[in-house]
């Protein structure tokens, strides 16, 4: 940061609330001209002009094409400038994580994927993520993010960024991801459940993006769900909404879950449950038996390859899992009646069979009204929907009018830009 000499007088405070409102209206597409901003804000034309000029100086807005003529001098359209700043994002899974640098519109600039077991514990995991952020900083030159967004594979208390009794993350209960990152980065941090962010990423940037309520079904090492209602993530009172992997689906005492209970959906139909069965019964599949002999373990990619090769045993495993998950999903759809069901996670690497089977069962078990206009589709962001959602979570919260007012005034990169703009104006 460029320090202001101590001998300089205290600069006048920038009226950040109207500035933040102007930026928000343009960013959301509700206004594109100074005239529209004057109408929507109720501010005077002079104040709007001043705040637009400040937003242009800060790089948050830029001039676009000429606006339609309304007599007199033609004005230029205004548009949000996503490249004004960048955010860091991380999506942590049970056995892997992805980090990315994104612009303020959620466009990924650079990403990095790494295998990692989350049960290694909080401190080692956060150090690995920090190291991955440093790697991206060297690649992109983005060393001072404006904000950070993180998704975790367990219930998150959204107000504090703290993990709350995560059933498959030993040692993480009560750990604050937000506090750890705030100790390492001079930027605001937001943390949410991974399935919530996958849902948010697909709702915002997925194809097609039609704005309807969306249920995201994540089937990978674990099973989870995220629900978007009228553009908002449904998190629940304790952050446990969508934690469907621990719904009871069987009384079989052998179906022991990693959470300590028996009969959970994850114990029957998750990726780790299928790999456990594949390892125990590998003799039923020549393909998987060979993998087990050569490498000593069977991974998700091996099972996916066996399914794509139409190995009877592997196909049966996936079909049985899809049937159980489809039953739970149909109940969810009948309850919340979204317009779109998106299926994502590692299960998509098995090919289209899982989704095809699940779709047929879901449509058979949903009521006529629920399935009337229901769209069922795979995730469309090449397994980057979660880290995209994490970046969007950070950007959306940072740029909300109330938050933007605070961060412009703080010693963040955005606040430094505002300070330098005000200092330059004062010297002029």
Tab-separated table of C-alpha atoms in Angstrom:
chain	number	residue	atom	x	y	z
A	1	UNK	CA	0.000	0.000	0.000
A	2	UNK	CA	1.253	3.503	-0.817
A	3	UNK	CA	1.271	5.387	2.484
A	4	UNK	CA	-0.155	8.911	2.701
A	5	UNK	CA	2.458	11.225	4.273
A	6	UNK	CA	1.695	12.003	7.921
A	7	UNK	CA	1.903	15.739	7.206
A	8	UNK	CA	-1.061	15.596	4.855
A	9	UNK	CA	-4.413	16.776	6.266
A	10	UNK	CA	-7.128	14.214	6.989
A	11	UNK	CA	-9.050	13.603	3.797
A	12	UNK	CA	-12.812	14.158	3.699
A	13	UNK	CA	-14.881	11.011	4.007
A	14	UNK	CA	-16.149	9.531	0.764
A	15	UNK	CA	-19.949	9.149	0.808
A	16	UNK	CA	-19.822	5.449	0.104
A	17	UNK	CA	-23.492	4.466	0.546
A	18	UNK	CA	-24.773	6.180	-2.646
A	19	UNK	CA	-21.643	5.022	-4.494
A	20	UNK	CA	-22.293	1.416	-3.488
A	21	UNK	CA	-25.935	1.718	-4.538
A	22	UNK	CA	-24.976	3.100	-7.957
A	23	UNK	CA	-22.496	0.269	-8.521
A	24	UNK	CA	-25.051	-2.339	-7.428
A	25	UNK	CA	-27.757	-1.054	-9.778
A	26	UNK	CA	-25.420	-1.140	-12.773
A	27	UNK	CA	-23.878	-4.492	-11.815
A	28	UNK	CA	-27.303	-6.128	-11.457
A	29	UNK	CA	-28.469	-4.776	-14.819
A	30	UNK	CA	-31.262	-2.681	-13.323
A	31	UNK	CA	-29.709	0.549	-14.604
A	32	UNK	CA	-27.390	1.374	-17.480
A	33	UNK	CA	-27.563	5.168	-17.724
A	34	UNK	CA	-27.276	8.131	-15.379
A	35	UNK	CA	-30.936	8.951	-16.066
A	36	UNK	CA	-32.030	5.467	-14.949
A	37	UNK	CA	-29.855	5.753	-11.850
A	38	UNK	CA	-31.445	9.093	-10.957
A	39	UNK	CA	-34.918	7.584	-11.309
A	40	UNK	CA	-34.180	4.430	-9.292
A	41	UNK	CA	-32.147	6.021	-6.473
A	42	UNK	CA	-34.119	9.228	-5.974
A	43	UNK	CA	-30.792	11.068	-5.792
A	44	UNK	CA	-30.211	14.338	-7.618
A	45	UNK	CA	-28.574	14.291	-11.041
A	46	UNK	CA	-25.543	16.053	-9.566
A	47	UNK	CA	-25.049	13.425	-6.848
A	48	UNK	CA	-25.534	10.577	-9.322
A	49	UNK	CA	-23.003	12.167	-11.697
A	50	UNK	CA	-20.479	12.498	-8.855
A	51	UNK	CA	-20.925	8.906	-7.720
A	52	UNK	CA	-20.692	7.583	-11.276
A	53	UNK	CA	-17.457	9.516	-11.758
A	54	UNK	CA	-16.096	8.039	-8.524
A	55	UNK	CA	-17.064	4.519	-9.616
A	56	UNK	CA	-15.337	5.120	-12.954
A	57	UNK	CA	-12.212	6.393	-11.170
A	58	UNK	CA	-12.176	3.312	-8.931
A	59	UNK	CA	-12.513	1.085	-11.983
A	60	UNK	CA	-15.762	-0.470	-10.765
A	61	UNK	CA	-17.723	0.894	-13.727
A	62	UNK	CA	-16.741	1.661	-17.313
A	63	UNK	CA	-18.327	3.411	-20.264
A	64	UNK	CA	-20.010	1.345	-22.937
A	65	UNK	CA	-21.861	2.095	-26.137
A	66	UNK	CA	-23.837	5.252	-26.783
A	67	UNK	CA	-27.224	5.243	-25.103
A	68	UNK	CA	-30.376	5.646	-27.240
A	69	UNK	CA	-30.899	9.280	-28.103
A	70	UNK	CA	-33.391	11.217	-25.983
A	71	UNK	CA	-32.629	14.582	-27.547
A	72	UNK	CA	-29.520	16.627	-26.935
A	73	UNK	CA	-26.102	15.155	-26.366
A	74	UNK	CA	-25.992	11.349	-26.422
A	75	UNK	CA	-24.759	9.809	-23.191
A	76	UNK	CA	-22.687	6.651	-22.885
A	77	UNK	CA	-24.083	3.478	-21.366
A	78	UNK	CA	-22.588	2.331	-18.081
A	79	UNK	CA	-21.502	-1.214	-17.342
A	80	UNK	CA	-19.896	-3.042	-14.466
A	81	UNK	CA	-16.201	-3.847	-14.833
A	82	UNK	CA	-15.529	-7.370	-13.499
A	83	UNK	CA	-11.763	-7.052	-13.965
A	84	UNK	CA	-11.639	-4.228	-11.398
A	85	UNK	CA	-10.623	-6.785	-8.794
A	86	UNK	CA	-10.304	-10.484	-8.094
A	87	UNK	CA	-11.319	-12.984	-5.447
A	88	UNK	CA	-9.809	-16.242	-4.256
A	89	UNK	CA	-12.038	-19.305	-4.008
A	90	UNK	CA	-11.647	-22.840	-2.693
A	91	UNK	CA	-13.946	-25.850	-2.906
A	92	UNK	CA	-12.879	-28.538	-0.440
A	93	UNK	CA	-14.125	-32.096	-0.867
A	94	UNK	CA	-13.584	-35.205	1.192
A	95	UNK	CA	-10.678	-36.428	-0.958
A	96	UNK	CA	-9.711	-33.402	-3.072
A	97	UNK	CA	-9.876	-29.643	-3.323
A	98	UNK	CA	-9.936	-27.022	-6.065
A	99	UNK	CA	-8.770	-23.424	-5.754
A	100	UNK	CA	-9.236	-20.594	-8.230
A	101	UNK	CA	-8.756	-16.906	-8.902
A	102	UNK	CA	-11.908	-15.326	-10.320
A	103	UNK	CA	-12.951	-11.873	-11.463
A	104	UNK	CA	-15.857	-10.051	-9.820
A	105	UNK	CA	-18.393	-11.656	-12.177
A	106	UNK	CA	-17.357	-15.202	-11.280
A	107	UNK	CA	-15.256	-15.867	-14.370
A	108	UNK	CA	-12.342	-18.175	-13.543
A	109	UNK	CA	-8.935	-16.703	-14.399
A	110	UNK	CA	-6.876	-19.686	-13.211
A	111	UNK	CA	-7.602	-22.823	-11.194
A	112	UNK	CA	-5.709	-25.658	-9.535
A	113	UNK	CA	-6.933	-29.102	-8.458
A	114	UNK	CA	-5.256	-31.320	-5.876
A	115	UNK	CA	-5.987	-34.682	-4.256
A	116	UNK	CA	-6.179	-34.302	-0.498
A	117	UNK	CA	-7.925	-36.123	2.365
A	118	UNK	CA	-9.886	-33.686	4.495
A	119	UNK	CA	-9.666	-36.015	7.495
A	120	UNK	CA	-5.961	-35.077	7.703
A	121	UNK	CA	-7.286	-32.249	9.872
A	122	UNK	CA	-7.953	-28.496	9.782
A	123	UNK	CA	-4.469	-27.040	10.141
A	124	UNK	CA	-2.720	-29.232	7.519
A	125	UNK	CA	-5.643	-28.763	5.129
A	126	UNK	CA	-5.711	-24.987	5.455
A	127	UNK	CA	-1.934	-24.845	4.927
A	128	UNK	CA	-2.332	-26.861	1.725
A	129	UNK	CA	-5.034	-24.489	0.499
A	130	UNK	CA	-2.896	-21.489	1.415
A	131	UNK	CA	-0.015	-22.981	-0.565
A	132	UNK	CA	-2.314	-23.520	-3.550
A	133	UNK	CA	-3.428	-19.880	-3.350
A	134	UNK	CA	0.236	-18.844	-3.384
A	135	UNK	CA	0.747	-20.966	-6.499
A	136	UNK	CA	-2.132	-19.186	-8.261
A	137	UNK	CA	-0.831	-15.811	-7.101
A	138	UNK	CA	2.463	-16.531	-8.865
A	139	UNK	CA	0.665	-17.653	-12.013
A	140	UNK	CA	-1.799	-14.764	-12.195
A	141	UNK	CA	-0.105	-11.902	-10.392
A	142	UNK	CA	-3.179	-11.530	-8.156
A	143	UNK	CA	-1.497	-11.287	-4.755
A	144	UNK	CA	-4.111	-9.219	-2.899
A	145	UNK	CA	-7.620	-10.644	-3.336
A	146	UNK	CA	-10.566	-8.395	-2.561
A	147	UNK	CA	-12.370	-11.289	-0.869
A	148	UNK	CA	-12.170	-15.047	-0.308
A	149	UNK	CA	-14.924	-17.665	-0.649
A	150	UNK	CA	-14.680	-21.267	0.567
A	151	UNK	CA	-16.901	-24.335	0.354
A	152	UNK	CA	-16.564	-27.188	2.871
A	153	UNK	CA	-18.009	-30.739	2.810
A	154	UNK	CA	-20.027	-30.370	6.019
A	155	UNK	CA	-22.538	-28.112	7.793
A	156	UNK	CA	-21.288	-24.534	8.158
A	157	UNK	CA	-22.537	-21.846	10.511
A	158	UNK	CA	-22.713	-19.154	7.850
A	159	UNK	CA	-22.507	-16.185	10.220
A	160	UNK	CA	-19.134	-17.300	11.617
A	161	UNK	CA	-17.667	-19.593	8.953
A	162	UNK	CA	-17.416	-22.315	11.593
A	163	UNK	CA	-17.878	-26.059	10.936
A	164	UNK	CA	-20.749	-27.486	12.981
A	165	UNK	CA	-20.619	-31.196	13.884
A	166	UNK	CA	-19.483	-32.305	10.400
A	167	UNK	CA	-20.294	-36.034	10.317
A	168	UNK	CA	-17.350	-37.094	8.127
A	169	UNK	CA	-14.678	-34.540	9.112
A	170	UNK	CA	-12.960	-35.704	12.304
A	171	UNK	CA	-11.275	-32.877	14.181
A	172	UNK	CA	-13.133	-30.108	12.346
A	173	UNK	CA	-16.067	-29.500	14.703
A	174	UNK	CA	-16.000	-25.867	15.810
A	175	UNK	CA	-13.079	-24.947	13.545
A	176	UNK	CA	-13.503	-21.504	11.941
A	177	UNK	CA	-12.251	-21.490	8.356
A	178	UNK	CA	-13.050	-17.780	8.227
A	179	UNK	CA	-10.857	-16.924	11.218
A	180	UNK	CA	-7.931	-18.916	9.860
A	181	UNK	CA	-8.056	-17.166	6.513
A	182	UNK	CA	-8.622	-13.727	8.044
A	183	UNK	CA	-5.375	-14.272	9.987
A	184	UNK	CA	-3.571	-14.839	6.677
A	185	UNK	CA	-5.324	-12.475	4.224
A	186	UNK	CA	-6.370	-8.855	4.577
A	187	UNK	CA	-9.715	-9.538	2.937
A	188	UNK	CA	-13.243	-10.497	3.985
A	189	UNK	CA	-14.000	-14.229	3.968
A	190	UNK	CA	-17.243	-16.132	3.429
A	191	UNK	CA	-17.653	-19.875	4.010
A	192	UNK	CA	-20.514	-22.201	3.065
A	193	UNK	CA	-21.327	-25.858	2.490
A	194	UNK	CA	-19.927	-27.290	-0.758
A	195	UNK	CA	-23.286	-28.444	-2.187
A	196	UNK	CA	-24.784	-24.995	-1.551
A	197	UNK	CA	-21.997	-23.424	-3.598
A	198	UNK	CA	-22.319	-25.982	-6.380
A	199	UNK	CA	-25.996	-25.073	-6.560
A	200	UNK	CA	-25.213	-21.342	-6.539
A	201	UNK	CA	-22.555	-21.717	-9.228
A	202	UNK	CA	-24.916	-23.636	-11.512
A	203	UNK	CA	-27.861	-21.314	-10.855
A	204	UNK	CA	-25.748	-18.254	-11.691
A	205	UNK	CA	-23.457	-19.403	-14.495
A	206	UNK	CA	-24.727	-22.843	-15.538
A	207	UNK	CA	-26.207	-23.538	-18.965
A	208	UNK	CA	-29.042	-22.906	-19.409
A	209	UNK	CA	-29.497	-20.316	-16.666
A	210	UNK	CA	-33.222	-19.629	-16.626
A	211	UNK	CA	-33.641	-18.204	-13.122
A	212	UNK	CA	-35.965	-20.948	-11.870
A	213	UNK	CA	-35.635	-22.547	-8.425
A	214	UNK	CA	-32.897	-25.173	-8.576
A	215	UNK	CA	-32.067	-28.320	-6.606
A	216	UNK	CA	-28.462	-29.467	-6.976
A	217	UNK	CA	-27.732	-33.120	-6.211
A	218	UNK	CA	-24.060	-33.827	-5.489
A	219	UNK	CA	-23.062	-37.468	-5.775
A	220	UNK	CA	-19.370	-38.076	-5.260
A	221	UNK	CA	-17.392	-39.454	-2.351
A	222	UNK	CA	-20.389	-38.288	-0.314
A	223	UNK	CA	-23.953	-37.301	-1.147
A	224	UNK	CA	-25.420	-33.841	-0.558
A	225	UNK	CA	-27.843	-31.308	-1.952
A	226	UNK	CA	-28.180	-27.551	-2.327
A	227	UNK	CA	-31.396	-25.635	-2.955
A	228	UNK	CA	-31.744	-22.201	-4.561
A	229	UNK	CA	-35.117	-20.511	-4.027
A	230	UNK	CA	-35.714	-17.191	-5.808
A	231	UNK	CA	-31.989	-16.717	-6.184
A	232	UNK	CA	-31.167	-17.371	-2.529
A	233	UNK	CA	-29.417	-20.362	-0.981
A	234	UNK	CA	-31.531	-22.236	1.580
A	235	UNK	CA	-29.121	-22.967	4.448
A	236	UNK	CA	-31.375	-23.831	7.385
A	237	UNK	CA	-31.228	-22.692	10.987
A	238	UNK	CA	-27.969	-24.497	11.806
A	239	UNK	CA	-26.478	-24.703	8.309
A	240	UNK	CA	-27.530	-28.339	7.885
A	241	UNK	CA	-30.066	-27.907	5.069
A	242	UNK	CA	-29.266	-30.277	2.206
A	243	UNK	CA	-27.234	-32.732	4.300
A	244	UNK	CA	-29.166	-35.597	2.740
A	245	UNK	CA	-26.316	-38.115	2.891
A	246	UNK	CA	-27.366	-39.048	6.412
A	247	UNK	CA	-31.043	-39.653	5.742
A	248	UNK	CA	-31.936	-43.147	6.957
A	249	UNK	CA	-32.722	-45.427	3.987
A	250	UNK	CA	-32.205	-48.976	5.260
A	251	UNK	CA	-32.404	-51.050	8.439
A	252	UNK	CA	-29.509	-53.251	7.327
A	253	UNK	CA	-27.112	-53.295	10.326
A	254	UNK	CA	-24.209	-53.867	7.932
A	255	UNK	CA	-24.778	-50.448	6.318
A	256	UNK	CA	-22.430	-48.616	8.671
A	257	UNK	CA	-21.808	-44.964	7.862
A	258	UNK	CA	-18.693	-42.908	8.548
A	259	UNK	CA	-20.818	-40.652	10.754
A	260	UNK	CA	-21.193	-43.516	13.249
A	261	UNK	CA	-24.791	-44.412	12.462
A	262	UNK	CA	-26.172	-47.251	10.367
A	263	UNK	CA	-28.523	-47.106	7.411
A	264	UNK	CA	-27.502	-43.663	6.042
A	265	UNK	CA	-27.851	-42.897	2.336
A	266	UNK	CA	-24.076	-42.392	2.131
A	267	UNK	CA	-23.455	-45.829	3.637
A	268	UNK	CA	-25.427	-47.381	0.783
A	269	UNK	CA	-24.986	-45.243	-2.317
A	270	UNK	CA	-22.096	-42.771	-2.003
A	271	UNK	CA	-18.818	-43.064	-3.867
A	272	UNK	CA	-16.931	-44.309	-0.837
A	273	UNK	CA	-19.614	-46.948	-0.156
A	274	UNK	CA	-19.442	-48.195	-3.747
A	275	UNK	CA	-15.652	-48.356	-3.621
A	276	UNK	CA	-15.854	-50.307	-0.379
A	277	UNK	CA	-18.185	-52.844	-2.018
A	278	UNK	CA	-16.076	-52.929	-5.170
A	279	UNK	CA	-13.000	-53.736	-3.106
A	280	UNK	CA	-14.740	-56.395	-1.035
A	281	UNK	CA	-16.312	-58.051	-4.091
A	282	UNK	CA	-13.633	-57.338	-6.706
A	283	UNK	CA	-13.547	-61.014	-7.665
A	284	UNK	CA	-16.901	-60.459	-9.397
A	285	UNK	CA	-15.261	-58.072	-11.881
A	286	UNK	CA	-12.178	-59.076	-13.902
A	287	UNK	CA	-11.453	-55.411	-14.576
A	288	UNK	CA	-11.578	-54.308	-10.947
A	289	UNK	CA	-9.818	-57.452	-9.703
A	290	UNK	CA	-6.891	-56.647	-11.987
A	291	UNK	CA	-6.744	-53.058	-10.732
A	292	UNK	CA	-6.767	-54.269	-7.137
A	293	UNK	CA	-3.942	-56.743	-7.817
A	294	UNK	CA	-1.786	-54.179	-9.597
A	295	UNK	CA	-2.333	-51.113	-7.390
A	296	UNK	CA	-3.654	-52.475	-4.128
A	297	UNK	CA	-6.719	-50.189	-4.195
A	298	UNK	CA	-9.673	-49.233	-6.393
A	299	UNK	CA	-10.344	-45.540	-6.999
A	300	UNK	CA	-13.374	-43.711	-8.294
A	301	UNK	CA	-11.883	-43.369	-11.752
A	302	UNK	CA	-11.422	-47.132	-11.940
A	303	UNK	CA	-15.068	-47.734	-11.107
A	304	UNK	CA	-16.120	-45.130	-13.661
A	305	UNK	CA	-13.989	-46.762	-16.326
A	306	UNK	CA	-15.519	-50.159	-15.514
A	307	UNK	CA	-19.032	-48.713	-15.856
A	308	UNK	CA	-18.194	-47.121	-19.190
A	309	UNK	CA	-16.805	-50.493	-20.315
A	310	UNK	CA	-20.181	-52.016	-19.300
A	311	UNK	CA	-18.649	-54.325	-16.725
A	312	UNK	CA	-21.724	-56.125	-15.301
A	313	UNK	CA	-20.657	-55.902	-11.665
A	314	UNK	CA	-19.767	-52.190	-11.856
A	315	UNK	CA	-22.977	-51.406	-13.736
A	316	UNK	CA	-25.018	-53.220	-11.090
A	317	UNK	CA	-23.360	-51.219	-8.306
A	318	UNK	CA	-24.138	-47.903	-9.983
A	319	UNK	CA	-27.694	-48.909	-10.910
A	320	UNK	CA	-28.459	-49.925	-7.326
A	321	UNK	CA	-27.036	-46.650	-6.026
A	322	UNK	CA	-29.009	-44.582	-8.536
A	323	UNK	CA	-32.228	-46.319	-7.501
A	324	UNK	CA	-31.751	-45.518	-3.812
A	325	UNK	CA	-30.653	-41.909	-4.452
A	326	UNK	CA	-33.521	-41.399	-6.900
A	327	UNK	CA	-36.023	-42.370	-4.216
A	328	UNK	CA	-34.678	-39.746	-1.816
A	329	UNK	CA	-34.450	-37.178	-4.619
A	330	UNK	CA	-38.061	-37.725	-5.696
A	331	UNK	CA	-39.199	-37.037	-2.129
A	332	UNK	CA	-37.167	-33.823	-2.079
A	333	UNK	CA	-38.647	-32.719	-5.399
A	334	UNK	CA	-42.175	-33.449	-4.241
A	335	UNK	CA	-41.496	-31.354	-1.158
A	336	UNK	CA	-39.805	-28.258	-2.636
A	337	UNK	CA	-41.024	-28.337	-6.282
A	338	UNK	CA	-38.046	-26.676	-8.049
A	339	UNK	CA	-37.986	-26.038	-11.770
A	340	UNK	CA	-34.553	-27.593	-12.305
A	341	UNK	CA	-32.741	-30.625	-10.926
A	342	UNK	CA	-28.992	-30.567	-11.604
A	343	UNK	CA	-26.874	-33.648	-10.917
A	344	UNK	CA	-23.144	-33.190	-10.344
A	345	UNK	CA	-20.121	-34.603	-8.570
A	346	UNK	CA	-17.781	-37.450	-9.366
A	347	UNK	CA	-20.657	-39.710	-10.448
A	348	UNK	CA	-20.723	-37.913	-13.800
A	349	UNK	CA	-17.355	-39.495	-14.577
A	350	UNK	CA	-19.133	-42.859	-14.909
A	351	UNK	CA	-20.860	-41.605	-18.069
A	352	UNK	CA	-24.562	-40.964	-18.611
A	353	UNK	CA	-25.914	-44.184	-17.108
A	354	UNK	CA	-26.377	-42.912	-13.547
A	355	UNK	CA	-28.229	-39.775	-14.658
A	356	UNK	CA	-30.411	-41.707	-17.112
A	357	UNK	CA	-31.398	-44.258	-14.466
A	358	UNK	CA	-32.015	-41.610	-11.826
A	359	UNK	CA	-34.116	-39.488	-14.190
A	360	UNK	CA	-36.427	-42.376	-15.043
A	361	UNK	CA	-37.028	-43.283	-11.410
A	362	UNK	CA	-37.472	-39.668	-10.312
A	363	UNK	CA	-40.078	-39.009	-13.007
A	364	UNK	CA	-41.945	-42.193	-12.066
A	365	UNK	CA	-42.144	-41.187	-8.398
A	366	UNK	CA	-42.806	-37.454	-8.627
A	367	UNK	CA	-46.333	-36.103	-8.703
A	368	UNK	CA	-47.738	-34.890	-12.022
A	369	UNK	CA	-47.583	-31.254	-10.963
A	370	UNK	CA	-43.966	-31.452	-9.792
A	371	UNK	CA	-42.697	-33.084	-12.978
A	372	UNK	CA	-44.818	-30.946	-15.324
A	373	UNK	CA	-42.062	-28.456	-16.230
A	374	UNK	CA	-39.166	-30.097	-14.410
A	375	UNK	CA	-35.794	-29.975	-16.182
A	376	UNK	CA	-33.264	-32.645	-15.208
A	377	UNK	CA	-29.718	-32.069	-16.448
A	378	UNK	CA	-26.080	-32.720	-15.571
A	379	UNK	CA	-23.890	-29.991	-14.120
A	380	UNK	CA	-22.535	-27.869	-16.948
A	381	UNK	CA	-19.380	-26.221	-15.580
A	382	UNK	CA	-16.921	-29.107	-15.991
A	383	UNK	CA	-16.715	-29.905	-12.262
A	384	UNK	CA	-15.915	-26.250	-11.493
A	385	UNK	CA	-19.414	-25.271	-10.382
A	386	UNK	CA	-18.426	-25.446	-6.695
A	387	UNK	CA	-15.345	-23.238	-6.875
A	388	UNK	CA	-17.283	-20.897	-9.176
A	389	UNK	CA	-20.013	-20.700	-6.549
A	390	UNK	CA	-17.407	-19.989	-3.855
A	391	UNK	CA	-16.012	-17.100	-5.896
A	392	UNK	CA	-19.501	-15.758	-6.559
A	393	UNK	CA	-20.334	-16.020	-2.855
A	394	UNK	CA	-17.358	-13.786	-2.066
A	395	UNK	CA	-18.002	-11.312	-4.883
A	396	UNK	CA	-21.752	-11.031	-4.295
A	397	UNK	CA	-21.329	-10.392	-0.578
A	398	UNK	CA	-18.442	-7.982	-1.090
A	399	UNK	CA	-20.360	-5.942	-3.668
A	400	UNK	CA	-23.678	-5.815	-1.816
A	401	UNK	CA	-24.317	-2.118	-1.067
A	402	UNK	CA	-23.967	-2.398	2.723
A	403	UNK	CA	-20.736	-4.388	2.520
A	404	UNK	CA	-19.216	-2.383	-0.323
A	405	UNK	CA	-19.557	0.791	1.723
A	406	UNK	CA	-17.496	-0.782	4.518
A	407	UNK	CA	-14.769	-2.256	2.327
A	408	UNK	CA	-14.224	0.939	0.332
A	409	UNK	CA	-13.383	2.677	3.610
A	410	UNK	CA	-11.092	-0.079	4.887
A	411	UNK	CA	-7.435	-0.765	4.195
A	412	UNK	CA	-8.249	-3.412	1.589
A	413	UNK	CA	-7.115	-3.144	-2.061
A	414	UNK	CA	-10.503	-1.607	-2.829
A	415	UNK	CA	-10.183	0.791	0.103
A	416	UNK	CA	-6.655	1.713	-0.973
A	417	UNK	CA	-7.910	2.520	-4.467
A	418	UNK	CA	-10.634	4.719	-2.980
A	419	UNK	CA	-8.122	6.472	-0.727
A	420	UNK	CA	-5.723	7.158	-3.605
A	421	UNK	CA	-8.608	8.448	-5.748
A	422	UNK	CA	-9.676	10.824	-2.992
A	423	UNK	CA	-6.051	11.941	-2.368
A	424	UNK	CA	-5.510	12.641	-6.068
A	425	UNK	CA	-8.743	14.622	-6.260
A	426	UNK	CA	-7.701	16.636	-3.202
A	427	UNK	CA	-4.345	17.538	-4.779
A	428	UNK	CA	-6.053	18.583	-8.005
